[in-house]
mmCIF file of C-alpha atoms in Angstrom:
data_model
loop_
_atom_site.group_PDB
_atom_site.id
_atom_site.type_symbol
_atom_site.label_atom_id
_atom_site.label_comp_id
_atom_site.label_asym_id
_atom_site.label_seq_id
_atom_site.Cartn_x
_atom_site.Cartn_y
_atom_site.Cartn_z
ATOM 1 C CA UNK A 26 38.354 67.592 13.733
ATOM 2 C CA UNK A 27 37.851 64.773 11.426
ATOM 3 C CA UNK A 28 38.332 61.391 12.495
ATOM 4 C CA UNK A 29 38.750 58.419 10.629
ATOM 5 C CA UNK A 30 37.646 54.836 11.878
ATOM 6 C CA UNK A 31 39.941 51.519 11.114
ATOM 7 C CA UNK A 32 38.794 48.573 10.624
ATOM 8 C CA UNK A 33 40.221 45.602 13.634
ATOM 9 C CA UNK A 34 42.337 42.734 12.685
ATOM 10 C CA UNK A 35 39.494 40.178 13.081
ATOM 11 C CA UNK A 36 37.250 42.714 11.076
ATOM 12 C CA UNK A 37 39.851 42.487 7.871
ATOM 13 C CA UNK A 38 40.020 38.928 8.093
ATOM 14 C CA UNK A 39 36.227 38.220 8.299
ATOM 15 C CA UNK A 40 35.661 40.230 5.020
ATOM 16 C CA UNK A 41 38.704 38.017 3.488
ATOM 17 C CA UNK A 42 37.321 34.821 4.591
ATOM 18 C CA UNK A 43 33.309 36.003 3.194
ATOM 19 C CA UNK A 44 35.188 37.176 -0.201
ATOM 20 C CA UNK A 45 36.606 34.236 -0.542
ATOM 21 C CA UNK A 46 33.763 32.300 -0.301
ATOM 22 C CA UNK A 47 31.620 33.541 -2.477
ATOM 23 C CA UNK A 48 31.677 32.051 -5.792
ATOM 24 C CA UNK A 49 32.239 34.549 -8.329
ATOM 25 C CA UNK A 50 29.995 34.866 -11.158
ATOM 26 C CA UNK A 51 28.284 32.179 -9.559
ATOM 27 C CA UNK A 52 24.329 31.825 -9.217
ATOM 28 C CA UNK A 53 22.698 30.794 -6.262
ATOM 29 C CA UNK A 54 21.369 27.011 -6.319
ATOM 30 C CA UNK A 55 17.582 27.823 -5.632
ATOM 31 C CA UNK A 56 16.294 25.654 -2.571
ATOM 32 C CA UNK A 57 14.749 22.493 -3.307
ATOM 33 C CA UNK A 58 10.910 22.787 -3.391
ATOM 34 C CA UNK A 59 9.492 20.380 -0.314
ATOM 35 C CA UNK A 60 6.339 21.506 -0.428
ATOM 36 C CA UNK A 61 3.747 18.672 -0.158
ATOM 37 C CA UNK A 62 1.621 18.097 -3.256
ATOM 38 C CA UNK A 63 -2.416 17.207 -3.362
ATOM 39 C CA UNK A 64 -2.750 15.730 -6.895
ATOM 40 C CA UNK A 65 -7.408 15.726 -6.533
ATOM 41 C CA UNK A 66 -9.884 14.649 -9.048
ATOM 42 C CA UNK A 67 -13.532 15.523 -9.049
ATOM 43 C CA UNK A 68 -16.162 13.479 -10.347
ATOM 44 C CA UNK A 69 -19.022 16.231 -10.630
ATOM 45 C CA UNK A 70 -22.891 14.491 -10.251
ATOM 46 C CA UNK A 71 -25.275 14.648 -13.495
ATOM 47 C CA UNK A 72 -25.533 18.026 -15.124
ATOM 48 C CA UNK A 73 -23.785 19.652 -12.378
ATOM 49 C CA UNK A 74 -20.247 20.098 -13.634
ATOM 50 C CA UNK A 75 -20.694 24.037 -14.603
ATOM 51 C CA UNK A 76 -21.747 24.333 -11.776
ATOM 52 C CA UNK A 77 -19.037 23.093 -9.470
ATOM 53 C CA UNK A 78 -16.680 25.054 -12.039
ATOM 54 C CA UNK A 79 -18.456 28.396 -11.523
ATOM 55 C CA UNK A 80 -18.195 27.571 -7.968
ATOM 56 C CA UNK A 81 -14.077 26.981 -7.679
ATOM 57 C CA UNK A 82 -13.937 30.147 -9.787
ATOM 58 C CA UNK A 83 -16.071 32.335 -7.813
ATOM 59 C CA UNK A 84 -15.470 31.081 -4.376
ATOM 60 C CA UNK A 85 -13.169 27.970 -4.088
ATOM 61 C CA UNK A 86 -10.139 28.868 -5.051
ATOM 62 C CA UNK A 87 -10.007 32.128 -2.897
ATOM 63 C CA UNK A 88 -10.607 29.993 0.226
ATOM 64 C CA UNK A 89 -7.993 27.871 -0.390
ATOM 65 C CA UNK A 90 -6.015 30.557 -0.583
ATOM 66 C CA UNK A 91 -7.184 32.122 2.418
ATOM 67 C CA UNK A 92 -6.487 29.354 3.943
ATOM 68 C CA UNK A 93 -2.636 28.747 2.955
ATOM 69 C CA UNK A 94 -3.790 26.170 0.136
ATOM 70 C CA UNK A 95 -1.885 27.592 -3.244
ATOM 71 C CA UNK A 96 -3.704 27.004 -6.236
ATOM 72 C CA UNK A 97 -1.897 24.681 -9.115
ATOM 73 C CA UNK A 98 -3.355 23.621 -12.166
ATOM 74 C CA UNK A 99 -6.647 22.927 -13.030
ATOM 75 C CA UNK A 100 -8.296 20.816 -16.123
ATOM 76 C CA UNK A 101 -10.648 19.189 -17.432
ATOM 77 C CA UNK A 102 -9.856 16.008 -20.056
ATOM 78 C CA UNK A 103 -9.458 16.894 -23.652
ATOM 79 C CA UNK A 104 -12.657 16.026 -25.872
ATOM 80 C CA UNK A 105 -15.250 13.797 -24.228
ATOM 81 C CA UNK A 106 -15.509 13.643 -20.496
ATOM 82 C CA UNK A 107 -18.326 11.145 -19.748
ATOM 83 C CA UNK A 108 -17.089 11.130 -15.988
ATOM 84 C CA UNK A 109 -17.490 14.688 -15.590
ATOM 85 C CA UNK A 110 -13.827 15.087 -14.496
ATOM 86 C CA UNK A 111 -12.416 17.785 -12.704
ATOM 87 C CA UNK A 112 -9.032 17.180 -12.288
ATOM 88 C CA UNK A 113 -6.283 19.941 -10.006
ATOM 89 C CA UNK A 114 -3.516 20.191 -7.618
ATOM 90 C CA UNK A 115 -2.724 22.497 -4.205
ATOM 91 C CA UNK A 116 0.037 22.726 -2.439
ATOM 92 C CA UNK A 117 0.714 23.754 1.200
ATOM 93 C CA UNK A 118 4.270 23.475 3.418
ATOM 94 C CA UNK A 119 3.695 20.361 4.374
ATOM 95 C CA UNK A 120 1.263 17.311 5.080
ATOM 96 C CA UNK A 121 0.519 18.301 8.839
ATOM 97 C CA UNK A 122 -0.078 21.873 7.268
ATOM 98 C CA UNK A 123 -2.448 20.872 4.434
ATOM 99 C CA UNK A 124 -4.123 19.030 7.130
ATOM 100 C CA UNK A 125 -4.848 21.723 9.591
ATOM 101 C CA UNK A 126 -5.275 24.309 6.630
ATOM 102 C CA UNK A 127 -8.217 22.108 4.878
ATOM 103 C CA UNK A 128 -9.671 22.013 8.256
ATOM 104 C CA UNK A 129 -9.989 24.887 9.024
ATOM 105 C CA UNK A 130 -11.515 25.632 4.886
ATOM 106 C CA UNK A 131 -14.029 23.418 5.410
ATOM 107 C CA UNK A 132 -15.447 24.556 8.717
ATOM 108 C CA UNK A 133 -14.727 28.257 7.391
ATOM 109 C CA UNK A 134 -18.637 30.186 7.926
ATOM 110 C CA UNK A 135 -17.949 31.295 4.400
ATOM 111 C CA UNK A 136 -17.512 28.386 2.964
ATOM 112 C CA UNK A 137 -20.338 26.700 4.501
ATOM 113 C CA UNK A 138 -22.467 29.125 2.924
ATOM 114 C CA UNK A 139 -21.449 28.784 -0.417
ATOM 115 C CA UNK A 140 -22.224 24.717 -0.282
ATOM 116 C CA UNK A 141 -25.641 25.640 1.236
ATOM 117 C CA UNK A 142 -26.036 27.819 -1.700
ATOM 118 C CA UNK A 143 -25.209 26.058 -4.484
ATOM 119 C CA UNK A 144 -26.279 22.403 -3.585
ATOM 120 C CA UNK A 145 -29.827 23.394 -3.046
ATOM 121 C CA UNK A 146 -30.726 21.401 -5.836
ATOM 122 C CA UNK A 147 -28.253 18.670 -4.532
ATOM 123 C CA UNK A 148 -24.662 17.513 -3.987
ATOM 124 C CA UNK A 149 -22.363 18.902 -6.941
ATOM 125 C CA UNK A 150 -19.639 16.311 -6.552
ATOM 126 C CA UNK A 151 -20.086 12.595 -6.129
ATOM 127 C CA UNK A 152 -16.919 11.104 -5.668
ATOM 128 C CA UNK A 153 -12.817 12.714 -4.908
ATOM 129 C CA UNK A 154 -9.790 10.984 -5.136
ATOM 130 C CA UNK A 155 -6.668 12.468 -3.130
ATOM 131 C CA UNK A 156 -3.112 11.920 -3.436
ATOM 132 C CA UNK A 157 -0.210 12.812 -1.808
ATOM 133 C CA UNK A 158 2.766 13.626 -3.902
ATOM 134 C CA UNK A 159 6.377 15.501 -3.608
ATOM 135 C CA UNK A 160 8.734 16.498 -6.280
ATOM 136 C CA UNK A 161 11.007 14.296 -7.495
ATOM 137 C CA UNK A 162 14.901 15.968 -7.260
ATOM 138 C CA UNK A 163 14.887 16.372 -11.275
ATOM 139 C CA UNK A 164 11.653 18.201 -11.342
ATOM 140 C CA UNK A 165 12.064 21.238 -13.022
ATOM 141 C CA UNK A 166 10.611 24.076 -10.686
ATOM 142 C CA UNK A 167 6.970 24.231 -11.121
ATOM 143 C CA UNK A 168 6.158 27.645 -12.924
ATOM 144 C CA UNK A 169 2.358 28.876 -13.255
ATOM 145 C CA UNK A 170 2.703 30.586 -16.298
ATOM 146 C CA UNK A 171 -0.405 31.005 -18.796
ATOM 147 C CA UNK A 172 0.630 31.007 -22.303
ATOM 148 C CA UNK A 173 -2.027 32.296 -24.927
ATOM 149 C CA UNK A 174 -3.241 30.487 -26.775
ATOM 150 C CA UNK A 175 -4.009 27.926 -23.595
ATOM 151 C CA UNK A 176 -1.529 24.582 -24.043
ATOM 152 C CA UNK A 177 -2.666 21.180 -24.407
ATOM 153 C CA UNK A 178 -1.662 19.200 -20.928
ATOM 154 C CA UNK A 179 -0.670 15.800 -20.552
ATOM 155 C CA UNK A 180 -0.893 13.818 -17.611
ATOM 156 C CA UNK A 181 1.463 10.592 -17.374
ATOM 157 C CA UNK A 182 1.265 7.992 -14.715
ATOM 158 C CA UNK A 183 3.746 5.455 -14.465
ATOM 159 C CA UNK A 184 4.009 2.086 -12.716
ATOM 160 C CA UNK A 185 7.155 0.774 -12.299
ATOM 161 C CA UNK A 186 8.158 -3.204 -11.832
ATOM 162 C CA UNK A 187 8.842 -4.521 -8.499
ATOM 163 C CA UNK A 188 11.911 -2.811 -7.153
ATOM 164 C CA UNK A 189 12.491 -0.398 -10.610
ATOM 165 C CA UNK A 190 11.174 3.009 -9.446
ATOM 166 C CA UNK A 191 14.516 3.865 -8.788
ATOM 167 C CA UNK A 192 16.028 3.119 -12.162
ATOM 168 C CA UNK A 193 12.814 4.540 -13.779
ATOM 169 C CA UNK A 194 13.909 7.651 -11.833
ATOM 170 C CA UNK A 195 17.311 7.910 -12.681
ATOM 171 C CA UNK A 196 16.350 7.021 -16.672
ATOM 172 C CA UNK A 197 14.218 10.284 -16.137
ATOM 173 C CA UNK A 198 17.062 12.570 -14.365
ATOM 174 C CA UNK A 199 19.839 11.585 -17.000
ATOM 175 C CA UNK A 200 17.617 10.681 -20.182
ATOM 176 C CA UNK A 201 14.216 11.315 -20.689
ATOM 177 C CA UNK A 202 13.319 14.814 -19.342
ATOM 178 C CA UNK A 203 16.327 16.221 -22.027
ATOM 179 C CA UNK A 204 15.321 14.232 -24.943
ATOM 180 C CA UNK A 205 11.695 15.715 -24.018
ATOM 181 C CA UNK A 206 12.859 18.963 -24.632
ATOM 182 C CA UNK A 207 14.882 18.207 -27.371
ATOM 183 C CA UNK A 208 11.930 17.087 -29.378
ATOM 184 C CA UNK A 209 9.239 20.282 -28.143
ATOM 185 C CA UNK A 210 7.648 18.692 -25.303
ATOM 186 C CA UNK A 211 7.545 20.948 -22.376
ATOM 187 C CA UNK A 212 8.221 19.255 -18.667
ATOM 188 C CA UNK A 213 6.177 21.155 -16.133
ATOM 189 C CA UNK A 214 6.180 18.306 -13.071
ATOM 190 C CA UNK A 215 7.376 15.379 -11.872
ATOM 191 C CA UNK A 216 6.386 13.695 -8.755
ATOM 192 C CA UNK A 217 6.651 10.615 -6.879
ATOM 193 C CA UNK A 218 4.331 9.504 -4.098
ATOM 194 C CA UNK A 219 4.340 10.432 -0.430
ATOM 195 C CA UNK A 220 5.143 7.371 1.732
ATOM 196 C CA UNK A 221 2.726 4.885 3.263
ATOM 197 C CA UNK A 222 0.262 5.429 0.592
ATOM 198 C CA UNK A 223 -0.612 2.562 -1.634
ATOM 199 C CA UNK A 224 1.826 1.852 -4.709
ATOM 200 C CA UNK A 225 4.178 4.916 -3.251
ATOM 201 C CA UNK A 226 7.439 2.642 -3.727
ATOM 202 C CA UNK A 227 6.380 2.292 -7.679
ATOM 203 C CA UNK A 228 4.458 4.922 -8.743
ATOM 204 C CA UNK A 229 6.005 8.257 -10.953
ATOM 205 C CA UNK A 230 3.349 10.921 -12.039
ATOM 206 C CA UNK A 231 4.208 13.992 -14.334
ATOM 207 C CA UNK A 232 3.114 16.280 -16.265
ATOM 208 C CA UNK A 233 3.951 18.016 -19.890
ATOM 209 C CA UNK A 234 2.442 20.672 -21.851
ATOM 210 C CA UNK A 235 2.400 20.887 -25.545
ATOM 211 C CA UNK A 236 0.804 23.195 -27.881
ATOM 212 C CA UNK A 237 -1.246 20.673 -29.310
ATOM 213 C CA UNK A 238 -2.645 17.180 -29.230
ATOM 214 C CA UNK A 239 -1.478 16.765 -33.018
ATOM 215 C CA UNK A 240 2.013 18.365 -31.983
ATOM 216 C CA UNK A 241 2.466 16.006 -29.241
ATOM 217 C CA UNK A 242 1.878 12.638 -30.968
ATOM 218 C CA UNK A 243 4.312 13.900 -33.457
ATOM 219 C CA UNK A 244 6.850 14.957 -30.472
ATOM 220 C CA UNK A 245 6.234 11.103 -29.331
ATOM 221 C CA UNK A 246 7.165 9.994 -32.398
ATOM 222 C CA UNK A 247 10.204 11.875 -32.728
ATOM 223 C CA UNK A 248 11.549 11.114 -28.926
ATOM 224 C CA UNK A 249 10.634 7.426 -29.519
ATOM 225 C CA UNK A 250 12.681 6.843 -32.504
ATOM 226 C CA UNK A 251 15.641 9.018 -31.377
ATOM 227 C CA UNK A 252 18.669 6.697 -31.336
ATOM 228 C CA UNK A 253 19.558 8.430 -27.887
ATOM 229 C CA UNK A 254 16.293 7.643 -26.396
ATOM 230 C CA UNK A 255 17.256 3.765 -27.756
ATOM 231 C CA UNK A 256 20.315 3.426 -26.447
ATOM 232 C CA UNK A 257 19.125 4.959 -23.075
ATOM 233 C CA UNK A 258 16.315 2.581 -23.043
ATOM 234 C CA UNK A 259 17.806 -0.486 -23.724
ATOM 235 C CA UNK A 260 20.377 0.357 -21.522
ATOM 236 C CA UNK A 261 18.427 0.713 -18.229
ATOM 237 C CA UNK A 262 16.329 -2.386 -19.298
ATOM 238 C CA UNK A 263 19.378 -4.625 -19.526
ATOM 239 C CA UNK A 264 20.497 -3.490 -16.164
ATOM 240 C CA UNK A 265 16.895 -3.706 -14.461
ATOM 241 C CA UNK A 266 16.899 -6.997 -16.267
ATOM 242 C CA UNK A 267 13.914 -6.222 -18.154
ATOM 243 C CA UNK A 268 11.374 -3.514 -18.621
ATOM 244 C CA UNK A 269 10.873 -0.638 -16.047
ATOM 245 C CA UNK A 270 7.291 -0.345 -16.205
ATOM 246 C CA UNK A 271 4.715 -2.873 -15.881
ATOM 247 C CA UNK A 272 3.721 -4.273 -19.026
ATOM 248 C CA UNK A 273 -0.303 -4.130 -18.855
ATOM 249 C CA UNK A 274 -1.640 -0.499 -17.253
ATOM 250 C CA UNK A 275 2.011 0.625 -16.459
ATOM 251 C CA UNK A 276 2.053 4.015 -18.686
ATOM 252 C CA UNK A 277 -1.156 5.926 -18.254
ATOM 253 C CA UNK A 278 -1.627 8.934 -20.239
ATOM 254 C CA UNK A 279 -4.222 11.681 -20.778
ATOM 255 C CA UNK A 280 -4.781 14.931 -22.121
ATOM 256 C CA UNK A 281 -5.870 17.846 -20.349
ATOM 257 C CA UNK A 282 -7.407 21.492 -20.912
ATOM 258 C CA UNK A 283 -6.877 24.037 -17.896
ATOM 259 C CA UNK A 284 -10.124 25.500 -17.115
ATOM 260 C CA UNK A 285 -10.624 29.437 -17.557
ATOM 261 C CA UNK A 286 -9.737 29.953 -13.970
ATOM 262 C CA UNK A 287 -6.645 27.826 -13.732
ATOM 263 C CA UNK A 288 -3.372 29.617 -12.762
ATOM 264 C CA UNK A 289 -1.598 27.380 -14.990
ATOM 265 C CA UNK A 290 -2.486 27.795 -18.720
#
């Protein structure tokens, strides 16, 4: 004999409540990306900067992932590099995580042999600079893709006026990163610093990709003499009471290739 099964009175009016809930047609907000950011550049010692490359491409970056270190971007300045830059970013959950997972990288038996290895001839790197960084909440979500051809990257760093990061912020969320794309400059990145490190209450770094150097001036061009971008502007600087960033070494740029290995192209 066949029996059929009812649902309960509670049952009935959990489904209700769950269907009622649920937006229709509605996408999912994707969760904000906390992950902590390590912004590092490289200087590389005399005649040694193939050499450190053909080391992160045969050995480093594959530790880091073994490790729980995900591989960003990683580039080298457009044209001349006279400092031997190499200039990349991981990321890992969190700062007590990149912590423990670099750690444990650098006293991996693995890794210690490929240093021995390839600094028999001497070091390979003769300076690093760190920083800490998380994504601002207008960020677009950071996407390694690798176009072919390889884009043109530009780095920006910004230093705002005493007490202005904020508004420099908010100029970005409701302005800037629009008119960007409104004149064929792709955003990739934008961070702020992590607390308690120097400048971290003034500082804005970010990143774009274009398809050129030449195309990007001419993007400039256009964004800068778009009577939105004015308006928006002169806006935010007569409520700051004057400019956002500082006027000598406040907007830093510089172009950037990604390396043959780099997830991000």
């Amino acid at each position: 004999m066949h029996r059929s099964v009812g649902l309960t009175a509670a049952g009935v009016l959990l489904m209700a409540a769950m269907f009622a809930s649920a937006p229709r047609g509605e996408a999912t907000a994707p969760a904000a990306d906390t992950r902590l950011y390590e912004l590092r550049v490289y200087y590389a010692a005399p005649g040694k900067l193939e050499a450190l490359h053909a080391r992160f491409r045969n050995h480093t970056l594959k530790l880091f992932e073994k490790h729980g270190l995900s591989n960003g971007g990683y580039f080298v300045p457009a044209g001349d590099n006279p400092q031997r830059k190499l200039v990349y970013w991981i990321t890992a959950p969190s700062k007590a995580a990149r912590d423990k997972s670099f750690a444990d990288f650098l006293q991996d038996p693995q890794w210690k042999a490929v240093v021995a290895e390839t600094e028999k001839d001497g070091k390979l790197v003769e300076r690093i600079e760190s920083t800490f960084l998380q994504l601002t909440d207008y960020s677009p979500p950071v996407k390694l893709e690798r176009a072919d051809p390889p884009r043109v990257f530009e780095l920006r760093t910004y230093t705002a006026t005493p007490g202005n990061l904020g508004a420099l912020n908010d100029r970005f969320r409701n302005h800037t990163l629009k008119l960007f794309t409104r004149h064929g400059i792709t955003n990739i990145a934008y961070w702020n610093l992590l607390p308690d490190q120097p400048k971290a209450d003034r500082m804005l770094i970010y990143l774009l990709a274009h398809k050129s150097i030449e195309a990007a001036r001419k993007s400039f061009e256009a964004f800068r003499n778009d009577p939105d971008w004015i308006a928006a502007r002169k806006a935010s600087e007569e409520k700051a009471g004057g400019s956002l960033t500082e006027p000598k070494g406040g907007v830093v740029s510089e172009f950037l290739l990604p390396t043959d290995y780099s997830p991000l192209r």
